[in-house]
């Protein structure tokens, strides 16, 4: 093995989703007195990974929140806050008298009763005889101890009962907490931090945050029986207690032990049981095809085989259909599950629930090729979709809300067939289809769901939509009504437009101007329509319904009026019960002569470029020849430092993120040098970032051209920006996802792309990218790019080193040296989606180079990642070879992409491999690669 392996520098991936003390919980406790909030009133949990758990605990009254309606999910947890949550989770009665022993707990404080109850229960103790330290942050090991005591496991140990590897940093846990931490981990209640080499760390002295606490509290309240089942001992023949073994059930009569049947009637339907001669335990892991009846089960059940029918079973715990089911079938017939049912495997026509009652169903198959069919009288409390999926509801039972999670990969497809009361969409850039004749009650689209598309099939009806993100609708079905809270939603591809529902908080409206005069054909003038609530202004200009009395005189689009002929008419706008009427006059100035007019305006946040008809010299104009009017947040806005020069107005950018700036420029009242007016608008949203090279140095004066849409690399450029001397850029664009192109052309950089998200609620300032220089004549550069998910694909290159050596460059061993110089370099390792990752060969040696990709972390698969590899051999700006992953099913972890063969004379040829495997290709490649031809 190459000596470089001894210097393996691991790249740490903080997989918060797999850590229960870092990832399994965070709750909303109040540091000061808490007040009750209405359901789902917390205002800052939308982006918390524990949003669902927090919301559920709010519903149950276990948590409330701060007085201002926030939760502060990333703040650390204090001992007082933990006491409140534990008391709520255990349904204990507050008892302030028990807290009087502590001098730092005043009985009048909000947390005194909770601390007293927890101390009385024996779960909590003071930090000293006279102190509880209520405001001290809780460490992760303390959190584990508290919950183990709450479970009643304190006197039990599973350290010797489980074959599961121990935490790698267990020796760093305090002695008083070591047994509890080990117990909590071995039971599965906490999961630790997974490292790249597979080891699991706990970080016992780290501080637990509030969302982490919420996750754990949720697990304790909702799934306590799952963990208790693991800890429950069983009796051996000698009467001593031991942990329950896991024994898979056969699918046929192949077990030929004694003829006794299994207890409780839980054996395989194809067999009367039979045992192994020693009192076989009934297993909760179904590993083989067949029909199974388990009766009533306390604990978890897993299905790891396809062609399984599970019937007449009640599971007081959770059910998992594992990835190993592949594209096979699983049928749940008269099955009840009190915990979660997680579906990780199954195919396009595979998972059927017949007359079953399921609590929370989670659909999460990496490649998205999964179909769940609900039949008979099946009832489901809620369904959470985390990947592409098809859900068919043919059931007569109740089916609760369907949630499309934020983790659904970009471009995933979700199809819903049947009747559903509530659909809630958080996922960005996904395709949602409502099948023919489907009936949808409420569709709620959250602000994270930018650029998602909704197709309503023939005969399908969506009764009501609440829209908080810019999305598109299409199809022959009907959207009855929509509450639109953002500008720019496209209904044009529907067979009919929906009725726009007015925001009920709008109590009055204002508009400006109250009358419009236009002095040239094709002149425009914007009417700004504003709703007033008790606390704010709401721009309803583009949401309102606009009509014109005589469209031969003017036309109107989203409040912008355009002149077509002389005359007078009236424009009407309707928003709910509010109706406004605006008189419009078109009187062309000096119609008998060809008189110069203002033809167009292009507005940015800081400028307005003007276009005129022939016959005018823009350099002769001054600001005195214009009237400039701006509106912001419902009222007229004064533009600071407004100046005119050579056909362009400039002004200080307006700092009001999320608002729309409307700007109208018209001739002076005397029409001294030209006539007409033009209106434009810009949404004050956008994003920015930093451009660096592979050495980390700022790239200045590099132009970035943006196109609308994810991975849109051709077509109309909707905005451009140039990096400043520090490599930074900032651009204003309407809400949406954009693809920026940098490099190429006459630059010294390879053409690459970045993804920027312009959102209403937040200004993204870290849409960064690395500019990749064109290699020198002696170099070969391999560039890997991909999509949003998986978040981390890794580049691996194996090839001939000097003196018969074989090199392997990857994240843990980035540079290969020969004769004191770098021969091969993974000069850029990206771990935050999209790439690029670049590997540079400084000088080619004869032999075979093999490049492969490792799926290191993320939800999706390599096959659905959109991964592309470009190879630049020599000083070329266009790739010498290109390899793009083909979409398909399968979740293999490795993709062997290509071989590059270099002859003794330096000739380079490429061979496509395109093989997928779950086995690390390193070991076979190291043994077959060499640096000479034989």
CSV table of N, CA and C in Angstrom, one decimal, residues 752-755 768-772 783-793 795 828-838 865 868:
chain,number,residue,atom,x,y,z
A,752,UNK,N,-17.3,27.7,-16.8
A,752,UNK,CA,-18.0,27.0,-15.7
A,752,UNK,C,-19.2,27.7,-15.3
A,753,UNK,N,-20.0,27.1,-14.4
A,753,UNK,CA,-21.3,27.7,-14.0
A,753,UNK,C,-21.5,27.7,-12.5
A,754,UNK,N,-22.3,28.6,-12.1
A,754,UNK,CA,-22.7,28.6,-10.7
A,754,UNK,C,-24.2,28.8,-10.6
A,755,UNK,N,-24.7,28.3,-9.5
A,755,UNK,CA,-26.2,28.4,-9.2
A,755,UNK,C,-26.4,29.5,-8.2
A,768,UNK,N,-21.2,31.3,-4.2
A,768,UNK,CA,-19.8,31.4,-4.6
A,768,UNK,C,-19.4,30.4,-5.7
A,769,UNK,N,-18.3,30.6,-6.3
A,769,UNK,CA,-17.8,29.7,-7.3
A,769,UNK,C,-16.3,29.8,-7.4
A,770,UNK,N,-15.7,28.8,-8.0
A,770,UNK,CA,-14.2,28.8,-8.2
A,770,UNK,C,-14.0,28.8,-9.7
A,771,UNK,N,-13.2,29.8,-10.2
A,771,UNK,CA,-12.9,29.9,-11.6
A,771,UNK,C,-11.7,29.0,-11.9
A,772,UNK,N,-11.8,28.2,-12.9
A,772,UNK,CA,-10.8,27.2,-13.2
A,772,UNK,C,-10.0,27.6,-14.4
A,783,UNK,N,-12.4,18.0,-14.7
A,783,UNK,CA,-13.4,18.8,-13.9
A,783,UNK,C,-14.7,18.0,-13.7
A,784,UNK,N,-15.1,17.8,-12.5
A,784,UNK,CA,-16.3,17.2,-12.1
A,784,UNK,C,-17.3,18.2,-11.6
A,785,UNK,N,-18.5,18.2,-12.2
A,785,UNK,CA,-19.6,19.1,-11.7
A,785,UNK,C,-20.9,18.2,-11.6
A,786,UNK,N,-21.8,18.7,-10.8
A,786,UNK,CA,-23.1,17.9,-10.6
A,786,UNK,C,-24.2,18.8,-10.1
A,787,UNK,N,-25.3,18.3,-9.6
A,787,UNK,CA,-26.4,19.1,-9.2
A,787,UNK,C,-26.4,19.3,-7.7
A,788,UNK,N,-27.6,19.7,-7.2
A,788,UNK,CA,-27.8,20.0,-5.8
A,788,UNK,C,-27.5,18.8,-4.9
A,789,UNK,N,-28.0,17.7,-5.3
A,789,UNK,CA,-27.9,16.5,-4.5
A,789,UNK,C,-27.5,15.3,-5.3
A,790,UNK,N,-26.5,14.5,-4.9
A,790,UNK,CA,-25.9,14.5,-3.6
A,790,UNK,C,-25.1,15.8,-3.3
A,791,UNK,N,-24.9,16.1,-2.0
A,791,UNK,CA,-24.2,17.4,-1.7
A,791,UNK,C,-22.7,17.2,-2.0
A,792,UNK,N,-22.2,15.9,-1.9
A,792,UNK,CA,-20.8,15.7,-2.0
A,792,UNK,C,-20.5,14.5,-2.8
A,793,UNK,N,-20.0,14.7,-4.1
A,793,UNK,CA,-19.4,13.7,-4.9
A,793,UNK,C,-17.9,13.9,-4.9
A,795,UNK,N,-14.0,13.1,-6.4
A,795,UNK,CA,-13.2,12.7,-7.5
A,795,UNK,C,-12.0,11.8,-7.0
A,828,UNK,N,-9.0,21.1,-6.1
A,828,UNK,CA,-10.2,21.7,-5.6
A,828,UNK,C,-11.2,20.5,-5.2
A,829,UNK,N,-11.6,20.5,-3.9
A,829,UNK,CA,-12.5,19.5,-3.4
A,829,UNK,C,-13.7,20.2,-2.9
A,830,UNK,N,-14.9,20.0,-3.6
A,830,UNK,CA,-16.1,20.7,-3.2
A,830,UNK,C,-17.0,19.8,-2.4
A,831,UNK,N,-17.6,20.3,-1.3
A,831,UNK,CA,-18.5,19.5,-0.5
A,831,UNK,C,-19.8,20.1,-0.3
A,832,UNK,N,-20.2,21.1,-1.2
A,832,UNK,CA,-21.4,21.8,-1.0
A,832,UNK,C,-22.3,21.9,-2.2
A,833,UNK,N,-22.4,20.7,-2.9
A,833,UNK,CA,-23.2,20.6,-4.1
A,833,UNK,C,-22.6,21.4,-5.3
A,834,UNK,N,-22.9,20.9,-6.5
A,834,UNK,CA,-22.7,21.5,-7.8
A,834,UNK,C,-21.2,21.3,-8.3
A,835,UNK,N,-20.2,21.4,-7.4
A,835,UNK,CA,-18.8,21.4,-7.8
A,835,UNK,C,-18.4,22.8,-8.2
A,836,UNK,N,-17.3,23.0,-8.9
A,836,UNK,CA,-16.5,21.9,-9.5
A,836,UNK,C,-15.5,21.3,-8.6
A,837,UNK,N,-15.1,20.1,-8.9
A,837,UNK,CA,-13.9,19.5,-8.3
A,837,UNK,C,-13.0,19.3,-9.5
A,838,UNK,N,-11.7,19.7,-9.2
A,838,UNK,CA,-10.7,19.6,-10.3
A,838,UNK,C,-9.5,18.8,-9.9
A,865,UNK,N,-27.8,12.6,-10.3
A,865,UNK,CA,-27.1,13.8,-9.8
A,865,UNK,C,-26.8,14.7,-10.9
A,868,UNK,N,-21.2,15.5,-14.4
A,868,UNK,CA,-20.5,15.6,-15.7
A,868,UNK,C,-19.1,15.7,-15.5
